[in-house]
PDB file of C-alpha atoms in Angstrom:
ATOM      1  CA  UNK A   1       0.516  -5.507  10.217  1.00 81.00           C
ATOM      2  CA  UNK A   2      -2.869  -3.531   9.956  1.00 89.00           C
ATOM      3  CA  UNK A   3      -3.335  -0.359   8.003  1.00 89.00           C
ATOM      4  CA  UNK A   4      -4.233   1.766  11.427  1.00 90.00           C
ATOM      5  CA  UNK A   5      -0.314   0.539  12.005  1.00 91.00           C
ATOM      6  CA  UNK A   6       1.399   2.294   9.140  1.00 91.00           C
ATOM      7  CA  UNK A   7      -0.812   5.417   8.941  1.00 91.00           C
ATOM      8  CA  UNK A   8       2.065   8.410   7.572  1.00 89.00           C
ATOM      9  CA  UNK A   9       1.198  11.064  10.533  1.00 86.00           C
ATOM     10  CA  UNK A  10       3.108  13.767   8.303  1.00 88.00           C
ATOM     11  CA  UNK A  11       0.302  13.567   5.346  1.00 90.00           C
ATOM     12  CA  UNK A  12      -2.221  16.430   6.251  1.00 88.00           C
ATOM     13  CA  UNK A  13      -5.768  15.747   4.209  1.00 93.00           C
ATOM     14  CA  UNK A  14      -7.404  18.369   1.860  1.00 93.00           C
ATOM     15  CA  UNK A  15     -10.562  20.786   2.473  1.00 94.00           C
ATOM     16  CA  UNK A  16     -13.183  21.146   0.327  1.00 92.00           C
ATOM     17  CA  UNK A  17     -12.259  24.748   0.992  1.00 93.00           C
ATOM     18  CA  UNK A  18      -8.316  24.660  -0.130  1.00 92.00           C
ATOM     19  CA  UNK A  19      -7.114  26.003  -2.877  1.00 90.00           C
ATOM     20  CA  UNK A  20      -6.018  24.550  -6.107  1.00 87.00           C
ATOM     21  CA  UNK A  21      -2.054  26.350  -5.146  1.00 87.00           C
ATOM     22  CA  UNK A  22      -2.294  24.585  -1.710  1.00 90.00           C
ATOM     23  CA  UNK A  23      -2.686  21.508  -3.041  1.00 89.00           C
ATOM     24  CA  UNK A  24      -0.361  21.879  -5.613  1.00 88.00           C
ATOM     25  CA  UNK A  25       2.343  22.455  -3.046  1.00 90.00           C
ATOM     26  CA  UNK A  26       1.097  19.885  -0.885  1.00 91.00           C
ATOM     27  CA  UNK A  27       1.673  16.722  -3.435  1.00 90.00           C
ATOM     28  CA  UNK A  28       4.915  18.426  -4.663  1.00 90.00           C
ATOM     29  CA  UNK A  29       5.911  18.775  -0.639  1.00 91.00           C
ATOM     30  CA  UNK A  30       4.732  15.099  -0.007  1.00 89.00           C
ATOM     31  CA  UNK A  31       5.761  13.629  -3.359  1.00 90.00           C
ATOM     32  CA  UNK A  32       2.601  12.377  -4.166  1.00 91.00           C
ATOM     33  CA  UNK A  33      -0.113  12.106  -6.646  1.00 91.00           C
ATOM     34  CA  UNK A  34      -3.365  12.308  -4.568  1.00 90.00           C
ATOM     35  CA  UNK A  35      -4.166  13.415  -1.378  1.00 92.00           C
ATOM     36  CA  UNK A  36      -7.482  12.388   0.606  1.00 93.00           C
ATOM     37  CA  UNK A  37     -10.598  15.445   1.124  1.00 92.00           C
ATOM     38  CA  UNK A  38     -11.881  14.991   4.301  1.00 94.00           C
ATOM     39  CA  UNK A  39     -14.702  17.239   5.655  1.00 93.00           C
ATOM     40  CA  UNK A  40     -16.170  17.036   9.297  1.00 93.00           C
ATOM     41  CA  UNK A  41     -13.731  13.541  10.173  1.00 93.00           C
ATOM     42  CA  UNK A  42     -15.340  11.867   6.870  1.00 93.00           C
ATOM     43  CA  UNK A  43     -13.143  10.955   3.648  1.00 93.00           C
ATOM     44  CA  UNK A  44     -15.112  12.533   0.929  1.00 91.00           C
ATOM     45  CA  UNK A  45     -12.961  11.558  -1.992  1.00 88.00           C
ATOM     46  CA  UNK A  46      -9.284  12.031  -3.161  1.00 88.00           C
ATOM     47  CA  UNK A  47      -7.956  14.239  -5.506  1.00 87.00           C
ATOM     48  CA  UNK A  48      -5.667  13.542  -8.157  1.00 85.00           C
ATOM     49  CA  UNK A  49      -3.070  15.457  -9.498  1.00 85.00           C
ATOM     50  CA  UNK A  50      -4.271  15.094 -13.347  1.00 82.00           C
ATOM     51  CA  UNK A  51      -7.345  16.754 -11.809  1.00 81.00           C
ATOM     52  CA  UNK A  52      -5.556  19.799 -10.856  1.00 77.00           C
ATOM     53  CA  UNK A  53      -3.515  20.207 -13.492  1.00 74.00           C
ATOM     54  CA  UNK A  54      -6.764  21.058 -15.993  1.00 72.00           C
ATOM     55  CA  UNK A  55      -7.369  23.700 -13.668  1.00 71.00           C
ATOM     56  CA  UNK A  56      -5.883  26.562 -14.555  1.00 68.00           C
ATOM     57  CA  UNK A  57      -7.190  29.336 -12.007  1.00 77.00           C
ATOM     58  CA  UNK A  58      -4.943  28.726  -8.830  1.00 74.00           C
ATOM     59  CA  UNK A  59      -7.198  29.971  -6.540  1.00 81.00           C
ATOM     60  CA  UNK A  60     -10.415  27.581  -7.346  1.00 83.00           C
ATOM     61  CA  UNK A  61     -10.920  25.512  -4.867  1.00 87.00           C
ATOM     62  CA  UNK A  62     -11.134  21.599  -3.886  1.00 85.00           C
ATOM     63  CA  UNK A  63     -15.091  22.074  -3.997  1.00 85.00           C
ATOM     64  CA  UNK A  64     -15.452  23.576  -7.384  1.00 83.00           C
ATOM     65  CA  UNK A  65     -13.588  20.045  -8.352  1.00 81.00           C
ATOM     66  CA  UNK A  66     -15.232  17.669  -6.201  1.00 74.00           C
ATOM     67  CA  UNK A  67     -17.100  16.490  -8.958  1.00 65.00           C
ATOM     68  CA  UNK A  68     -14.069  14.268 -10.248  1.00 59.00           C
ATOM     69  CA  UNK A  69     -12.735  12.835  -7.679  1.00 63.00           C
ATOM     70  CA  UNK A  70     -13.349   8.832  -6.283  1.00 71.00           C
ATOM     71  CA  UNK A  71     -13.609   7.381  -2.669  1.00 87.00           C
ATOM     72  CA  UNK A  72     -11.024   4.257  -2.507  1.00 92.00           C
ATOM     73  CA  UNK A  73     -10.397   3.168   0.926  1.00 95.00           C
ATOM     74  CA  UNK A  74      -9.392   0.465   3.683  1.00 96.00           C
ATOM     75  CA  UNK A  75     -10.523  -0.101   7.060  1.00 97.00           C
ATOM     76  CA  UNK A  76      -8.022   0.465  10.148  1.00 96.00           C
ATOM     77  CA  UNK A  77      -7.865  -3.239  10.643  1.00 96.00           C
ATOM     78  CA  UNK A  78      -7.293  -4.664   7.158  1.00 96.00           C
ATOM     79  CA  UNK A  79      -4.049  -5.974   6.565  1.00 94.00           C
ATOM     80  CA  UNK A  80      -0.697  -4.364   4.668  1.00 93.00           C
ATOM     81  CA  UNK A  81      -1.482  -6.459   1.572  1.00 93.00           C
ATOM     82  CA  UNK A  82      -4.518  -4.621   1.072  1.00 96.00           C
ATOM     83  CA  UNK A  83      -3.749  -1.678   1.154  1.00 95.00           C
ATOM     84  CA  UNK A  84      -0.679  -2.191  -1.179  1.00 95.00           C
ATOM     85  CA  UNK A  85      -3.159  -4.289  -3.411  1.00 96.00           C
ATOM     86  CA  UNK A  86      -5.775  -1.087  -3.554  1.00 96.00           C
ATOM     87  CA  UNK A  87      -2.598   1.085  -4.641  1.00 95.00           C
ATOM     88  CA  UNK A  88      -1.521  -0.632  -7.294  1.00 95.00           C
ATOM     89  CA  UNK A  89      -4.882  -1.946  -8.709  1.00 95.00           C
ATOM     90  CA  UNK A  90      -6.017   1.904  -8.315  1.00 92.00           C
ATOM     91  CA  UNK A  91      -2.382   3.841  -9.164  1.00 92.00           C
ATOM     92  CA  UNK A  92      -2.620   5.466  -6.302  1.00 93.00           C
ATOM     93  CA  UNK A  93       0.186   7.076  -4.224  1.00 93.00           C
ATOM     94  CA  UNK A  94      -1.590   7.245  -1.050  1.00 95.00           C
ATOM     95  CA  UNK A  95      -4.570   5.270   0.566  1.00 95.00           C
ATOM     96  CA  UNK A  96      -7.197   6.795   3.213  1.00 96.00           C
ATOM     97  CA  UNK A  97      -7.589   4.358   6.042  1.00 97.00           C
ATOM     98  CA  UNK A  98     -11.080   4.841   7.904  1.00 96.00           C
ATOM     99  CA  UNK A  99     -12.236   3.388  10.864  1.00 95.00           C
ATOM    100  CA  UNK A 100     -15.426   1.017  11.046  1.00 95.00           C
ATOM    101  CA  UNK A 101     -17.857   4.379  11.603  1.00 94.00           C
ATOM    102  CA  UNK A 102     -16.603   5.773   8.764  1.00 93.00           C
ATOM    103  CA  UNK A 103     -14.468   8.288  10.510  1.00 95.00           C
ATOM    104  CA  UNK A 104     -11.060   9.364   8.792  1.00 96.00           C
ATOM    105  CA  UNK A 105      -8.209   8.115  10.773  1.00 96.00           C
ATOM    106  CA  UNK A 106      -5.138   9.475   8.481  1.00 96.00           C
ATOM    107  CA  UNK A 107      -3.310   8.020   5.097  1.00 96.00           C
ATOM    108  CA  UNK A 108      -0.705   5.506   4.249  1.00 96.00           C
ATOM    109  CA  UNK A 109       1.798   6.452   1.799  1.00 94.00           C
ATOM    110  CA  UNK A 110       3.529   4.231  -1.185  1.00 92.00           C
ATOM    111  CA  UNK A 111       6.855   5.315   0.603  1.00 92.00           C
ATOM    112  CA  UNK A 112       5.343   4.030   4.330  1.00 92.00           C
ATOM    113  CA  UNK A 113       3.871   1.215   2.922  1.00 93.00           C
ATOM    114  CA  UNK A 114       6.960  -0.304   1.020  1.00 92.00           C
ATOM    115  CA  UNK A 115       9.324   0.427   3.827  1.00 92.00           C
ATOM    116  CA  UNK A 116       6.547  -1.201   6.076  1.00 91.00           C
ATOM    117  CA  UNK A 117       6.233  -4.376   3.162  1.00 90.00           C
ATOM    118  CA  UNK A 118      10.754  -4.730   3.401  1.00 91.00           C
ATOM    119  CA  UNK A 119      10.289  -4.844   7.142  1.00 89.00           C
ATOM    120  CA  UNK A 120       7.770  -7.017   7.119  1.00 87.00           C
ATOM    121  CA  UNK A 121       9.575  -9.290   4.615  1.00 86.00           C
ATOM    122  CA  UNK A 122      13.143  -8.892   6.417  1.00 86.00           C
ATOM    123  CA  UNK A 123      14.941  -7.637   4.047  1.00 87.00           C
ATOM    124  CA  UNK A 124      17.724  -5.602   6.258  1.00 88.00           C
ATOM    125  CA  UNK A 125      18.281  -9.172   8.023  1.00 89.00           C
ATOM    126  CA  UNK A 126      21.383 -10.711   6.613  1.00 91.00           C
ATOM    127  CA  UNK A 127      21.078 -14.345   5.097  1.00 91.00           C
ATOM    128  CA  UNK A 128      20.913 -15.627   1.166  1.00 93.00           C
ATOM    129  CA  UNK A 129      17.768 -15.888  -1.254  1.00 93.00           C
ATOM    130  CA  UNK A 130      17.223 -18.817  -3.300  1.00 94.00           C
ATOM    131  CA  UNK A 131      14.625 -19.089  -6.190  1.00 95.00           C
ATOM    132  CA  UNK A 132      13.200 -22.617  -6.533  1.00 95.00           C
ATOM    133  CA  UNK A 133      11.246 -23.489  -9.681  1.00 95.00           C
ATOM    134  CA  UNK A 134       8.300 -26.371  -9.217  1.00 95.00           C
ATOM    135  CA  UNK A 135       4.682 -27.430 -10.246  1.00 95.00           C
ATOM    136  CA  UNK A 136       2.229 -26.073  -8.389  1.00 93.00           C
ATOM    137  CA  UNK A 137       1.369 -29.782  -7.131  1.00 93.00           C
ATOM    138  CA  UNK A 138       4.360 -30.121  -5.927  1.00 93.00           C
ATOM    139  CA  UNK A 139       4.752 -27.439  -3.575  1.00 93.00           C
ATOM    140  CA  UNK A 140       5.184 -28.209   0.730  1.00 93.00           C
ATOM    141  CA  UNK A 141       6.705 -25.572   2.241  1.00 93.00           C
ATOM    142  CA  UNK A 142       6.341 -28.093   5.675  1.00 94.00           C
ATOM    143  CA  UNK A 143       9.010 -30.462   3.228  1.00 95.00           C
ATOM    144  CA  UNK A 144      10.728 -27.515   2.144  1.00 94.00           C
ATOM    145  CA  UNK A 145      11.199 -25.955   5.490  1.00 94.00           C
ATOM    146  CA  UNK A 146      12.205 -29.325   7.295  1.00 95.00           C
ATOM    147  CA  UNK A 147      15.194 -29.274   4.941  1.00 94.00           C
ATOM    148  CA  UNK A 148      16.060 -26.173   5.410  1.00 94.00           C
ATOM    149  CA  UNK A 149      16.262 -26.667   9.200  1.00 95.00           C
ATOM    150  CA  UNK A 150      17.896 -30.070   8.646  1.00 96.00           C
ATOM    151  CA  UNK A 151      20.842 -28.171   8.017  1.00 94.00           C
ATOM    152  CA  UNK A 152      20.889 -25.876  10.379  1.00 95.00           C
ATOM    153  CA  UNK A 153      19.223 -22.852   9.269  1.00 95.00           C
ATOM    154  CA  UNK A 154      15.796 -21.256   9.338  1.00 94.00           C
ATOM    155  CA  UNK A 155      13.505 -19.503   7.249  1.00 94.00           C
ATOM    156  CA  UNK A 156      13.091 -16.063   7.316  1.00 93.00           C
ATOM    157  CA  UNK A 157      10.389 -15.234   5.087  1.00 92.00           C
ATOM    158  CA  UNK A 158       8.703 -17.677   2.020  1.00 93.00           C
ATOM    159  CA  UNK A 159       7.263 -15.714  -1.023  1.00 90.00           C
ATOM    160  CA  UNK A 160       5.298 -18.001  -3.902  1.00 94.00           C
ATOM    161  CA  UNK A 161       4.264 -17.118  -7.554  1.00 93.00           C
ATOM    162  CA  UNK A 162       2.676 -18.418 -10.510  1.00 94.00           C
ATOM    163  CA  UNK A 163       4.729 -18.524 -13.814  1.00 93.00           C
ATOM    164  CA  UNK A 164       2.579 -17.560 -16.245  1.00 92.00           C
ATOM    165  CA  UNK A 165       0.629 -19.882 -19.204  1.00 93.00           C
ATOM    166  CA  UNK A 166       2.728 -22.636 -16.798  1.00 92.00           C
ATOM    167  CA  UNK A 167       1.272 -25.105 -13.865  1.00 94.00           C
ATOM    168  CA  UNK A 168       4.833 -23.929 -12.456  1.00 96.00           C
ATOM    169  CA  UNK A 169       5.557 -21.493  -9.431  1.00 96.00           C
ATOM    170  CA  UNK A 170       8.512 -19.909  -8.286  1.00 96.00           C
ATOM    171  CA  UNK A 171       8.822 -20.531  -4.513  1.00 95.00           C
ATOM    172  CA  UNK A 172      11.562 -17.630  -2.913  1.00 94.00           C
ATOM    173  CA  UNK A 173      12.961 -18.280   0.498  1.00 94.00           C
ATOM    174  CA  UNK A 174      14.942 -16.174   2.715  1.00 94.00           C
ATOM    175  CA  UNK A 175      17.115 -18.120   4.748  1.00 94.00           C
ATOM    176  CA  UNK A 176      19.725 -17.165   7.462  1.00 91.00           C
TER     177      UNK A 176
END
């Protein structure tokens, strides 16, 4: 799943030329905490919320606070886990996707991207989780899925993490 996939068609992008009050309704209409400035088909930053609310004249504009904002970004063809990985290394509520000219192609939003991510992940599909504990060397998930299927089920989705100050992972399988 690419970020040109999950692009949230409802998200409309700032102006330099909007007002401080039209952007203030905009995040409280979308629920958001930035939204993306585009000017001419080119991102040109994204705005944050905390930004805005030092302004205190409502009718200043985007432009007059271009000056704080930053350019975070992913290409139309980089994968989900990017773009979820920019949000939450950045704190950011919504992610500009751009294609490979540089040309603005739309946003993804936290709520678009998570409802992608449970999709993605099958977590509507009905079947058990179990949480194995192992070291790290000891991990096969060809040995862990031929048991699985041994007795009759399948895997529906596989998720691994490190314990931390451990050589131990916790493997999490989804099984029908």
């Amino acid at each position: 799943m690419h970020a040109s996939e999950i692009i949230s068609t409802a998200i409309q992008p700032l102006k330099p030329r909007d007002t401080v009050a039209r952007v203030l309704d905009l995040l409280d209409e979308f629920k958001l905490a930035q939204l993306p400035v585009v000017q001419a088909d080119r991102l040109v930053g994204i705005l944050k919320d905390s930004v805005l609310m030092d302004n205190s004249d409502p009718e200043a504009t985007v432009a007059k606070l271009m000056d704080a904002v930053e350019i975070p970004y992913v290409r139309d063809h980089q994968h989900i886990y990017d773009v979820l990985k920019l949000m939450v290394q950045r704190g950011l509520s919504v992610v500009p996707v751009l294609d490979m000219g540089g040309r603005y192609l739309g946003a993804v939003s936290e709520h678009e991207a998570l409802r992608r991510m449970a999709a993605l992940i099958n977590v509507a599909e009905a079947g058990s989780v179990v949480e194995l504990e192992m070291n790290r060397n000891d991990y096969s998930l060809q040995q862990i899925a031929r048991i699985v299927e041994d007795e009759g089920a399948r895997l529906i989705s596989v998720y691994c993490s490190d314990l931390p100050d451990s050589t131990r992972q916790e493997v999490t399988l989804k099984i029908n």
